[in-house]
PDB file of C-alpha atoms in Angstrom:
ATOM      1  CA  UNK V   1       0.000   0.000   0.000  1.00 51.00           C
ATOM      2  CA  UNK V   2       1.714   3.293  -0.940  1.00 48.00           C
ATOM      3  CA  UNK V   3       2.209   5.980   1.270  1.00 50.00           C
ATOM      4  CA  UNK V   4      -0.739   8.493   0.288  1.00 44.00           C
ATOM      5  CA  UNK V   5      -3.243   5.458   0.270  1.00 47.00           C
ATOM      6  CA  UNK V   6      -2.624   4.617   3.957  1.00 52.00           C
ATOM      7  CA  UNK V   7      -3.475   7.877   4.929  1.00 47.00           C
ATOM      8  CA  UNK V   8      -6.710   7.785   2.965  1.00 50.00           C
ATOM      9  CA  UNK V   9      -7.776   4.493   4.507  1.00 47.00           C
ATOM     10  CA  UNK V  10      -7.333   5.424   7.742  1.00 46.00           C
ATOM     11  CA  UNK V  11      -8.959   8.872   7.348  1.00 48.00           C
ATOM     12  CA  UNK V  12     -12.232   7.087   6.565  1.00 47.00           C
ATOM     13  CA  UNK V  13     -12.238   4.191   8.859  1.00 49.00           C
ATOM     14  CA  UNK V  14     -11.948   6.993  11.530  1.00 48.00           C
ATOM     15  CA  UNK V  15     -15.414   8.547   9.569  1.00 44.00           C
ATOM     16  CA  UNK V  16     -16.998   5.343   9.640  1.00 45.00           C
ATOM     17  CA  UNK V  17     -16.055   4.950  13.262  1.00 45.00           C
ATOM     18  CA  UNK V  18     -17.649   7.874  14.194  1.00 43.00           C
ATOM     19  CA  UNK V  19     -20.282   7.977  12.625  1.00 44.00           C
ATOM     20  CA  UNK V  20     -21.047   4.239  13.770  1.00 44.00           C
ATOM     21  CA  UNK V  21     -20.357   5.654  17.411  1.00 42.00           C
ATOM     22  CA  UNK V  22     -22.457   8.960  16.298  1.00 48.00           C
ATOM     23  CA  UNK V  23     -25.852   6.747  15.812  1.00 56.00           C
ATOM     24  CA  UNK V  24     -25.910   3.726  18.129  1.00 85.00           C
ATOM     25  CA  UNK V  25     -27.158   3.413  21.073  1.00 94.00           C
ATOM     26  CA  UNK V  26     -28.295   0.481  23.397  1.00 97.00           C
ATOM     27  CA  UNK V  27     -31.598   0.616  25.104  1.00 98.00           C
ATOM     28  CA  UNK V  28     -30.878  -1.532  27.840  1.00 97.00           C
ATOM     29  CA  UNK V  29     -28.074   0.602  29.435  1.00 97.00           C
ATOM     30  CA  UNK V  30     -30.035   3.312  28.588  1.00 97.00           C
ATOM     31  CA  UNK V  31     -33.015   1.981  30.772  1.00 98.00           C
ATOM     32  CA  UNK V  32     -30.039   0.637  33.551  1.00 97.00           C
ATOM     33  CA  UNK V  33     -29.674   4.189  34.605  1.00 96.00           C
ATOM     34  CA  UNK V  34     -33.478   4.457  35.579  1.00 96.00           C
ATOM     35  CA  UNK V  35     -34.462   1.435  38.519  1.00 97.00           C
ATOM     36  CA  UNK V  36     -37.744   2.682  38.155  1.00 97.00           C
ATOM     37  CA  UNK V  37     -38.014   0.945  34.414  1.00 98.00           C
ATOM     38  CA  UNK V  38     -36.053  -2.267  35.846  1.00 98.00           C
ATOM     39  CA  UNK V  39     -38.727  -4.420  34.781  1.00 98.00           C
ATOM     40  CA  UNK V  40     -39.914  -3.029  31.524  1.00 98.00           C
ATOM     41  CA  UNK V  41     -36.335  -3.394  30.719  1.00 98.00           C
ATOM     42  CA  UNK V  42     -36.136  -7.319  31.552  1.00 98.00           C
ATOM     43  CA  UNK V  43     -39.239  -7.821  29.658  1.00 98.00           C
ATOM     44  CA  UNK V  44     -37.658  -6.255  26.581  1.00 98.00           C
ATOM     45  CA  UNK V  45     -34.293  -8.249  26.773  1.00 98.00           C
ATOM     46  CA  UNK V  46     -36.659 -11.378  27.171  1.00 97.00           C
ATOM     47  CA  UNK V  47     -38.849 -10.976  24.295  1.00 97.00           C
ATOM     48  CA  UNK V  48     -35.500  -9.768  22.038  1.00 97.00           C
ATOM     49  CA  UNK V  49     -37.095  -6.656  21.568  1.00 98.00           C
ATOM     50  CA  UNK V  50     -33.866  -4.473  22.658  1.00 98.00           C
ATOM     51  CA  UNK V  51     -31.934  -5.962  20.346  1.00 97.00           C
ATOM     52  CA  UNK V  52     -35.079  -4.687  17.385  1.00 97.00           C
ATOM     53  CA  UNK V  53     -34.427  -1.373  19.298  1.00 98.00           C
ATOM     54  CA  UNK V  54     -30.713  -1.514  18.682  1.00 97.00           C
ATOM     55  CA  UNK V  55     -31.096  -2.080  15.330  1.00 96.00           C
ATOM     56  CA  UNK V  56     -32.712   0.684  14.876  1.00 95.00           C
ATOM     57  CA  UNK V  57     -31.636   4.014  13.383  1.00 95.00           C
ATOM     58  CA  UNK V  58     -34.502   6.372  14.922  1.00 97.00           C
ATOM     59  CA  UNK V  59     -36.678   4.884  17.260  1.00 97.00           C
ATOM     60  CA  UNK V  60     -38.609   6.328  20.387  1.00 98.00           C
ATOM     61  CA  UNK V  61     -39.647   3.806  23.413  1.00 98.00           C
ATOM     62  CA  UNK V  62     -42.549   4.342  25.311  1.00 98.00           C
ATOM     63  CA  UNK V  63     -41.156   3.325  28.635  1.00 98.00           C
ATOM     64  CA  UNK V  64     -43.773   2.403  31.735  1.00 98.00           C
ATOM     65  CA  UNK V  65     -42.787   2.152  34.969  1.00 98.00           C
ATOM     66  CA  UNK V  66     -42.178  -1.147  37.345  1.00 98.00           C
ATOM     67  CA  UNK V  67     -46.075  -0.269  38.858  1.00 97.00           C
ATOM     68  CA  UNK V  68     -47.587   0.224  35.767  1.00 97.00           C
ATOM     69  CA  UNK V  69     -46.169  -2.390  33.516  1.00 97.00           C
ATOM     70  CA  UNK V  70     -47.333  -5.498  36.128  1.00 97.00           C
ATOM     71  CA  UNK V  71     -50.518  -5.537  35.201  1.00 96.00           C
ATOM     72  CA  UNK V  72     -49.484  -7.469  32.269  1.00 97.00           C
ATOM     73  CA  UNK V  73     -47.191  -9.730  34.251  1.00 95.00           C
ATOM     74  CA  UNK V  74     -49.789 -12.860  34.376  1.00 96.00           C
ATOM     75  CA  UNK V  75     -49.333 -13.078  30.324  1.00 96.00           C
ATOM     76  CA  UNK V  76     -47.798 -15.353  28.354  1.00 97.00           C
ATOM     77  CA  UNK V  77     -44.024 -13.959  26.863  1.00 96.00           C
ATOM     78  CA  UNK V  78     -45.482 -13.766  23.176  1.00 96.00           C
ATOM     79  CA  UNK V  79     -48.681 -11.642  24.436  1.00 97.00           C
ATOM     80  CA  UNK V  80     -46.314  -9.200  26.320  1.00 98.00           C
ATOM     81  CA  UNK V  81     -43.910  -8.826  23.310  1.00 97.00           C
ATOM     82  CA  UNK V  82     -46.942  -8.059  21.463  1.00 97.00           C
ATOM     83  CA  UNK V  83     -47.946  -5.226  23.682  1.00 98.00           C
ATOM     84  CA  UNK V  84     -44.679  -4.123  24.342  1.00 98.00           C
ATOM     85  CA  UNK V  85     -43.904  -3.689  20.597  1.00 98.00           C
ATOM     86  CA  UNK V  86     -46.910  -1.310  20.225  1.00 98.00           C
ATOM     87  CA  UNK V  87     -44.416   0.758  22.454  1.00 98.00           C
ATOM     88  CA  UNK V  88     -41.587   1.460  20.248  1.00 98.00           C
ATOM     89  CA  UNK V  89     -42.671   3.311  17.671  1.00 98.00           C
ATOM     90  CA  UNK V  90     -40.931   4.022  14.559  1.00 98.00           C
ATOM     91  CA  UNK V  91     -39.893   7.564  14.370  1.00 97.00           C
ATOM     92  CA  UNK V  92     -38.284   9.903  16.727  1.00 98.00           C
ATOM     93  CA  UNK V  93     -40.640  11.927  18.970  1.00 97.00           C
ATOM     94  CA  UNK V  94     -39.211  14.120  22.052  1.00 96.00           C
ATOM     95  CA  UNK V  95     -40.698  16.738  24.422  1.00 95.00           C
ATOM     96  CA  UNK V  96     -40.852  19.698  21.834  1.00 95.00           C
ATOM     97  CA  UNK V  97     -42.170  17.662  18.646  1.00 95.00           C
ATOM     98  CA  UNK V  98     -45.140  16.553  21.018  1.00 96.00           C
ATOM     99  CA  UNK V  99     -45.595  20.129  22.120  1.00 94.00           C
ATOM    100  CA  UNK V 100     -46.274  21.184  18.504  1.00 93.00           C
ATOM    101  CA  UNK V 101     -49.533  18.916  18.134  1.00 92.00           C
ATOM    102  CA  UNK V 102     -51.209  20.991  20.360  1.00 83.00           C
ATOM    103  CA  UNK V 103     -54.737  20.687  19.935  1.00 85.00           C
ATOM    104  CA  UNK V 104     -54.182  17.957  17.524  1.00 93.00           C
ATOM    105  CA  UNK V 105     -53.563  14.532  16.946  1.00 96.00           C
ATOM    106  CA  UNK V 106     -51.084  12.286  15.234  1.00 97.00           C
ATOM    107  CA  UNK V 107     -51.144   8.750  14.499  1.00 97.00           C
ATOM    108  CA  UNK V 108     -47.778   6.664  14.857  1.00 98.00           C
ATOM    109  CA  UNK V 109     -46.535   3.473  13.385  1.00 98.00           C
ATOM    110  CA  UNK V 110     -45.330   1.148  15.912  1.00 98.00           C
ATOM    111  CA  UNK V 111     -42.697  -1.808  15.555  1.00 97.00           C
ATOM    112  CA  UNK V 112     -45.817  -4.314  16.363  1.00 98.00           C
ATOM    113  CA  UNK V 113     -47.610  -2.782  12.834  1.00 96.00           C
ATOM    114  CA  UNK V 114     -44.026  -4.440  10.991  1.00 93.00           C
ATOM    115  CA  UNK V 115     -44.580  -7.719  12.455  1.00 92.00           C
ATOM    116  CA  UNK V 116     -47.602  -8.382   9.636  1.00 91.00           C
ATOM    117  CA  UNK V 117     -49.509 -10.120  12.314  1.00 92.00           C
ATOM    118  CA  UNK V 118     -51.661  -6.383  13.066  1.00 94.00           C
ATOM    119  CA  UNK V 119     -55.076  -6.330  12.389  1.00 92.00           C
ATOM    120  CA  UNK V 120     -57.327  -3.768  12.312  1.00 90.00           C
ATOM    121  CA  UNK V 121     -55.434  -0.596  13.419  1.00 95.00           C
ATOM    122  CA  UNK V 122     -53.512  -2.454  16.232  1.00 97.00           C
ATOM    123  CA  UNK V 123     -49.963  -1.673  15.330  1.00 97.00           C
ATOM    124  CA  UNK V 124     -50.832   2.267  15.558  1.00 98.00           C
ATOM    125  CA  UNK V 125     -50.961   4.249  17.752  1.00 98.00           C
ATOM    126  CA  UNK V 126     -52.824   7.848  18.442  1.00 98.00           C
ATOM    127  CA  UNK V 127     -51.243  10.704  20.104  1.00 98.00           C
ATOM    128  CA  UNK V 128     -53.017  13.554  21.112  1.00 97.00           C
ATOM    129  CA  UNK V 129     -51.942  16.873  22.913  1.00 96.00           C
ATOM    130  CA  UNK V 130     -55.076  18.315  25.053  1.00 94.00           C
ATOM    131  CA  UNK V 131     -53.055  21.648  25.358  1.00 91.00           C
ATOM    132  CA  UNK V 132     -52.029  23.061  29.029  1.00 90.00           C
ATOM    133  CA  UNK V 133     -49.194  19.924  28.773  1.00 89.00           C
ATOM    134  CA  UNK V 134     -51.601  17.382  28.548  1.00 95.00           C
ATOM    135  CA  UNK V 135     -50.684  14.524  25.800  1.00 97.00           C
ATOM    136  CA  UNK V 136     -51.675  11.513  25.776  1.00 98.00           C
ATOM    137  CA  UNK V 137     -51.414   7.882  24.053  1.00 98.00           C
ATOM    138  CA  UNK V 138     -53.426   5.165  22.728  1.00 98.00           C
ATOM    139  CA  UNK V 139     -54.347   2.215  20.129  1.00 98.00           C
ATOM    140  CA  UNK V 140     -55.602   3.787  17.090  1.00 97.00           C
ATOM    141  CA  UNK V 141     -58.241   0.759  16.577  1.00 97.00           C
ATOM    142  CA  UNK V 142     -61.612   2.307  16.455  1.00 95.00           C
ATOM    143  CA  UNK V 143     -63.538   2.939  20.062  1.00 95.00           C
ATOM    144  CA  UNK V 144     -60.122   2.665  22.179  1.00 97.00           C
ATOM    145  CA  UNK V 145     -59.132   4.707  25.387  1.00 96.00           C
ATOM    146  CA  UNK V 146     -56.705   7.385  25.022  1.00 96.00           C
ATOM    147  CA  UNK V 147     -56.082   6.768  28.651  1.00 95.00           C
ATOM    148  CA  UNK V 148     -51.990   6.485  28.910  1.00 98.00           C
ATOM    149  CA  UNK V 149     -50.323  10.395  29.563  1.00 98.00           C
ATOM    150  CA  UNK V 150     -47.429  11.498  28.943  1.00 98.00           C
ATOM    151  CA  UNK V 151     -45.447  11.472  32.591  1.00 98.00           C
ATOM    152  CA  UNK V 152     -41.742  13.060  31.650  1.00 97.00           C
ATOM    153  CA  UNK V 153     -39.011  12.349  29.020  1.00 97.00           C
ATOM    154  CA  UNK V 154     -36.084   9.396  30.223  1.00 98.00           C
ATOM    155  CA  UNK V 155     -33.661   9.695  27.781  1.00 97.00           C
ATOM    156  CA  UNK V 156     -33.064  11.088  24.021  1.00 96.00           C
ATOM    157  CA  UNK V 157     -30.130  11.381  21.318  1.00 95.00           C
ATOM    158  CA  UNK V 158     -31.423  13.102  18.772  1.00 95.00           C
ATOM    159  CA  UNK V 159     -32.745  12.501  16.131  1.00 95.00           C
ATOM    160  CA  UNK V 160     -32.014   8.642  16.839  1.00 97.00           C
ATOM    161  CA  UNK V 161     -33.778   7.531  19.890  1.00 97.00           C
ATOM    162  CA  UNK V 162     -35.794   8.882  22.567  1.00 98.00           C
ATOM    163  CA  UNK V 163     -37.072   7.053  25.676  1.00 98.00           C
ATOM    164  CA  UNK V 164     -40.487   8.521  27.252  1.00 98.00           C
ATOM    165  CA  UNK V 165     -42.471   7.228  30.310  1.00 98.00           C
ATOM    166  CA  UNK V 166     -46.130   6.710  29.873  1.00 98.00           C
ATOM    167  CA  UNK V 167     -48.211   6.204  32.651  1.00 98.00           C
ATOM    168  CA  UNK V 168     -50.063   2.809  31.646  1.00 98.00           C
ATOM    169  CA  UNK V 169     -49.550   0.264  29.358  1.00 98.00           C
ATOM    170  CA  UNK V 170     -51.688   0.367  25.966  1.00 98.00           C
ATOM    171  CA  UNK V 171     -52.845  -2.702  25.215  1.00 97.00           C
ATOM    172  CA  UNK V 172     -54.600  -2.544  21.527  1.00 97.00           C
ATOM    173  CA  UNK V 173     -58.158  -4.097  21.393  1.00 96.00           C
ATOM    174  CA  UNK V 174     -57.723  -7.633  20.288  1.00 94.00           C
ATOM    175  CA  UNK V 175     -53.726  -8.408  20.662  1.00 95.00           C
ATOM    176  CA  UNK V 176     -54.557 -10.874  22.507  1.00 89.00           C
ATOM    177  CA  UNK V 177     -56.978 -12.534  19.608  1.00 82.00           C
ATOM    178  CA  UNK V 178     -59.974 -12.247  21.448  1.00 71.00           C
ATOM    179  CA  UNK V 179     -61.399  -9.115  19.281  1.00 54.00           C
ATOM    180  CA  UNK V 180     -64.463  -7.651  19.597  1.00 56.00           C
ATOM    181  CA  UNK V 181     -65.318  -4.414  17.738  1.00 50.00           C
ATOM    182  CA  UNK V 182     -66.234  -1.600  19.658  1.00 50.00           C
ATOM    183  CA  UNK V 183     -70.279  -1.365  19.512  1.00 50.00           C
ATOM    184  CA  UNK V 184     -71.415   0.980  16.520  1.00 48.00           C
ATOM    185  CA  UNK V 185     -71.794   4.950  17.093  1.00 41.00           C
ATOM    186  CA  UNK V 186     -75.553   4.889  17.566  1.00 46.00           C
ATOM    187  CA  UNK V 187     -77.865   8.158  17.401  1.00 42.00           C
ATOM    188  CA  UNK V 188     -80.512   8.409  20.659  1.00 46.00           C
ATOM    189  CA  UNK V 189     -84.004   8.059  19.203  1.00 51.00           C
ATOM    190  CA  UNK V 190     -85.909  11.109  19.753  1.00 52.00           C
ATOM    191  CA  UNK V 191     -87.769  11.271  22.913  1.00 51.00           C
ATOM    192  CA  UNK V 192     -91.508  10.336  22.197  1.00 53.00           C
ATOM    193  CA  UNK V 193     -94.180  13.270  22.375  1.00 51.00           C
ATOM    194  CA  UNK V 194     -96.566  13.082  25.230  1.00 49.00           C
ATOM    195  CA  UNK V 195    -100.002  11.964  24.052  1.00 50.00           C
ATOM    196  CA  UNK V 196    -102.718  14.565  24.178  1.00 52.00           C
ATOM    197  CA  UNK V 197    -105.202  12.810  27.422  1.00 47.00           C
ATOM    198  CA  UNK V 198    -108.481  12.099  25.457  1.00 53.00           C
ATOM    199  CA  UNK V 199    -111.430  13.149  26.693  1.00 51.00           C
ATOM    200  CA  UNK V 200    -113.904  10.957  28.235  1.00 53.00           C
ATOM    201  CA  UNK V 201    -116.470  10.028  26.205  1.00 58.00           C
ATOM    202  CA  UNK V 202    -119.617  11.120  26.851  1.00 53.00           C
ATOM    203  CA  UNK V 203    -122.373   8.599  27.822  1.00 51.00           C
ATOM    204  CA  UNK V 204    -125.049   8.633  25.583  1.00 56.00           C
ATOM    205  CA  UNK V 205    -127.847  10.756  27.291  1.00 49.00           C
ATOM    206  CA  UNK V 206    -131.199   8.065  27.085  1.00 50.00           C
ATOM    207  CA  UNK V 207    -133.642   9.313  24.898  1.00 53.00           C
ATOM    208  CA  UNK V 208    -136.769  11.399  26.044  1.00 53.00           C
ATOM    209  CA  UNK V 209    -139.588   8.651  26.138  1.00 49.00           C
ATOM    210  CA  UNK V 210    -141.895   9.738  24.157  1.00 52.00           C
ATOM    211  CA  UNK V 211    -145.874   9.722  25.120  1.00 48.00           C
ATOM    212  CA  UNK V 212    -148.188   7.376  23.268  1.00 48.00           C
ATOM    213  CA  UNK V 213    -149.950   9.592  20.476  1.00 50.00           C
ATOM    214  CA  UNK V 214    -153.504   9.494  21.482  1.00 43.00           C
ATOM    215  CA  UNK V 215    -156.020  10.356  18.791  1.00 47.00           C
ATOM    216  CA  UNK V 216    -158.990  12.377  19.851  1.00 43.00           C
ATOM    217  CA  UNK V 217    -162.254  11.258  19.508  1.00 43.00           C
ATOM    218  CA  UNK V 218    -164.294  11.665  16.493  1.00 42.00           C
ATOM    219  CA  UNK V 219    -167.924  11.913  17.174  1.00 44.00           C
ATOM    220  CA  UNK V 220    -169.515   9.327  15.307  1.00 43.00           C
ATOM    221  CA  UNK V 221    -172.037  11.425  13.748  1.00 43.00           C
ATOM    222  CA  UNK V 222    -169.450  12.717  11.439  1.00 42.00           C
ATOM    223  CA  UNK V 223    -168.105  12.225   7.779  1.00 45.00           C
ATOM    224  CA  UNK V 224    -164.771  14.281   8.579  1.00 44.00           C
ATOM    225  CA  UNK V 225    -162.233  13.048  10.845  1.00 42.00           C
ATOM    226  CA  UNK V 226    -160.460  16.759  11.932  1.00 42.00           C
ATOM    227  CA  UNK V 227    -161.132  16.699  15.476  1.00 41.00           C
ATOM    228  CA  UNK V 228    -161.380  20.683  15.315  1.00 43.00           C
ATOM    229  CA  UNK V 229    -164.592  20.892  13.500  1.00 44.00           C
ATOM    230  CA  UNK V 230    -167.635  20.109  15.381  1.00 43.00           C
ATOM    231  CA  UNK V 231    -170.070  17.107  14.224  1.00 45.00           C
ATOM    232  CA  UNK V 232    -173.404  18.391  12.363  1.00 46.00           C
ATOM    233  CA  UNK V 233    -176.256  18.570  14.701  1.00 47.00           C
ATOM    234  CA  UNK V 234    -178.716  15.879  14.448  1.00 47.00           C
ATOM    235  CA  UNK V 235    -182.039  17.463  12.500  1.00 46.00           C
ATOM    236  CA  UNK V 236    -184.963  17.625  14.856  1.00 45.00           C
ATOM    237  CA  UNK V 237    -188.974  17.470  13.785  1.00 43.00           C
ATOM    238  CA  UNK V 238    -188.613  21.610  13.844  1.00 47.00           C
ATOM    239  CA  UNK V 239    -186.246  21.548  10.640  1.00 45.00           C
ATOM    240  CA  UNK V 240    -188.186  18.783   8.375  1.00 45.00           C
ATOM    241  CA  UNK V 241    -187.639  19.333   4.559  1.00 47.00           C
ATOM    242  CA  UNK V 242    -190.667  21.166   3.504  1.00 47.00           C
ATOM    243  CA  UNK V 243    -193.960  19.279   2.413  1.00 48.00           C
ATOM    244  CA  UNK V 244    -193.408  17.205  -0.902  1.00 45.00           C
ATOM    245  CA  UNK V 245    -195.843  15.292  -2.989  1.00 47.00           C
ATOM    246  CA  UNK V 246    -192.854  13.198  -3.868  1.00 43.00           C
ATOM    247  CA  UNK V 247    -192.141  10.344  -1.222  1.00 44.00           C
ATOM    248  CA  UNK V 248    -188.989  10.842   0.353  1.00 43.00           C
ATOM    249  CA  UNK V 249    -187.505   7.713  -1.183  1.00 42.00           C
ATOM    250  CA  UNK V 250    -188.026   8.495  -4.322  1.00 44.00           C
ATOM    251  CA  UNK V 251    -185.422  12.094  -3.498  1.00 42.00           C
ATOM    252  CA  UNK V 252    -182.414  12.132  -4.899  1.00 43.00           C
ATOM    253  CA  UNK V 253    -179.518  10.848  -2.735  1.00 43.00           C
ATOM    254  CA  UNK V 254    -176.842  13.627  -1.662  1.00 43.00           C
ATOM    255  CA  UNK V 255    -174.556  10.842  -0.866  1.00 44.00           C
ATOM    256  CA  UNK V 256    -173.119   8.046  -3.239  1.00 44.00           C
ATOM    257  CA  UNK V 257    -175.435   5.222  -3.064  1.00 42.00           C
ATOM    258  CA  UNK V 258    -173.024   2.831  -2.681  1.00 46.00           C
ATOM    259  CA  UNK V 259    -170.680   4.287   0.231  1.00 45.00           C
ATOM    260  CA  UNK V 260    -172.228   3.302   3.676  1.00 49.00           C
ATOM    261  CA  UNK V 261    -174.867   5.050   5.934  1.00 50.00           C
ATOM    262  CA  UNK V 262    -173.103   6.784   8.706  1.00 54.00           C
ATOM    263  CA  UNK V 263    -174.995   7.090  11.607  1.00 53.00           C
ATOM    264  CA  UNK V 264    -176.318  10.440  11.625  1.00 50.00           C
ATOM    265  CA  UNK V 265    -177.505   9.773   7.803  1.00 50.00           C
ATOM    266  CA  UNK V 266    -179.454   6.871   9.178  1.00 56.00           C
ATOM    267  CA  UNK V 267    -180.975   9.224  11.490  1.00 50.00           C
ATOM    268  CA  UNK V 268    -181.790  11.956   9.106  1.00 48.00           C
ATOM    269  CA  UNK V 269    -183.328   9.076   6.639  1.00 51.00           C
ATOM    270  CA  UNK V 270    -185.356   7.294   9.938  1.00 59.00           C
ATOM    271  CA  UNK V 271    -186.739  10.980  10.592  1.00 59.00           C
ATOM    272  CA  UNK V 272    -187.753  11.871   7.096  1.00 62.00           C
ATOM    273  CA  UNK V 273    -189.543   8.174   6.633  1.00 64.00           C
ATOM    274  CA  UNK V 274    -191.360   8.994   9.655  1.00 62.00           C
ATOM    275  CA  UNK V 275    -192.578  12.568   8.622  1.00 72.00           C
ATOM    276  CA  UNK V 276    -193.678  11.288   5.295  1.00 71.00           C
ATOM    277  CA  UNK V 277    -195.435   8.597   6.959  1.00 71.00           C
ATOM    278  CA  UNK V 278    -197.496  11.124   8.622  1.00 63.00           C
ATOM    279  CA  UNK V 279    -197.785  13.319   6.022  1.00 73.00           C
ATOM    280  CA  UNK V 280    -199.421  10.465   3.853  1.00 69.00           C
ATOM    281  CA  UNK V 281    -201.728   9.561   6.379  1.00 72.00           C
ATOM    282  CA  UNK V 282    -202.883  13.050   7.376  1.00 68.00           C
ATOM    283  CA  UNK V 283    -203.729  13.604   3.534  1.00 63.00           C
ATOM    284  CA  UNK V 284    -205.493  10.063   3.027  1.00 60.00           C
ATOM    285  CA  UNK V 285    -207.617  11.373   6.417  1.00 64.00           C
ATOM    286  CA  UNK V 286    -208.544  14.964   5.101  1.00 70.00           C
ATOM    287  CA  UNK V 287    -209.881  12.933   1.552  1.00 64.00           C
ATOM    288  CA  UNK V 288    -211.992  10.806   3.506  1.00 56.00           C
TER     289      UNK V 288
END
């Protein structure tokens, strides 16, 4: 090797050193430094997970404390490397960054969403900042809690890793393979008008009885039924038809023949026959 190539060659394996030195970085002394993480950081060296972290060029680690992360210590190893990879998400996110979403949210790919075993939204993540410091973290599936807040920042190297406590662990709906969707957004029915009260019927009122019609008396010595007009007086020996030669059966009838007699015609005829009768006989007398 000549004498201005050696100088060359060493000149960049000193830039590839540094550089090399420059970008990594090992989670699990990082965590070392901080007994509060001491078991979030044994669960990560037994799923392999740090060494996914170390491999890593920019990376930030959702960190949860030795309180917080044992309420996933009855699950099996595979389920907590599951839940612990929806923790390291895949882009660099510190303090200030976060600050900028305020009033917004952002969602993040996690290391759990490159496995290819995700489903439905589990390997995101949402990140939201309330405003007045409040950010907070959880699943991006549909109908999940956005119940784990941001507590302080552990570590960071920018812009290739930074380490951030949460203050419970997010567990995505499902990760476990026991998914249920979240129950559909459902409108409230409207409230039902009140009914109008109706009325009482009314009984029916029983009808007025009504009085027999009576029909008043016709005097039998009448033609005309109207009770308002008075019957004909019966004729009396005073108003006899004057003297005739003719007999009084031979007169002619005011009535039709064939309707029937009333009474008071049978009494006017019985009268006349009578008169006529003495009439005849007072004549034969005055001859003889």
């Amino acid at each position: 090797m000549s004498s201005f190539a050696q100088p060359s060659f060493l000149l960049f394996s000193s830039f590839l050193l540094l550089s090399s030195t420059a970008t990594a970085f090992n989670i699990t002394n990082i965590l070392s430094k901080n007994p509060e993480f001491s078991n979030f950081n044994q669960y990560l060296n037994e799923t392999g997970l740090n060494r996914e972290i170390n491999r890593r060029s920019t990376i930030t680690v959702l960190a949860v404390s030795n309180g917080a992360v044992s309420s996933i210590s009855d699950k099996s190893t595979d389920l907590i490397k599951s839940i612990l990879s929806n923790h390291i998400v895949l882009d660099y996110y510190d303090i200030p960054k976060l600050q900028k979403l305020k009033g917004k949210s952002e969602i993040l790919t996690t290391l759990y969403q490159s496995s290819g075993v995700a489903n439905n939204r589990q390997g995101f993540l949402n990140v939201t900042n309330l405003g007045n410091g409040n950010i907070v973290f959880g699943s991006a599936v549909k109908g999940a809690p956005l119940d784990a807040k941001l507590v302080k920042l552990v570590a960071s190297q920018p812009f290739n890793i930074s380490v951030i406590e949460v203050s419970s662990v997010i567990v995505a709906p499902g990760i476990d393979g026991n998914f249920t969707a979240p129950p559909p957004m459902m409108t409230p029915a409207p409230a039902p008008s009140p009914l109008r009260a109706k009325a009482p019927r009314k009984a029916n009122a029983p009808k007025k009885a009504q009085a027999p019609e009576v029909e008043s008396p016709v005097d039998e010595g009448s033609d005309d039924t109207t009770p308002s007009e008075a019957p004909a007086p019966s004729p009396t020996p005073d108003s006899a038809p004057p003297k005739s030669d003719t007999p009084a059966a031979d007169a002619p009838a005011t009535e039709d023949a064939t309707a029937p007699a009333s009474p008071a015609s049978r009494a006017v005829l019985s009268a006349g026959g009578v008169m006529g009768l003495v009439l005849a006989l007072t004549v034969v007398f005055l001859k003889f």
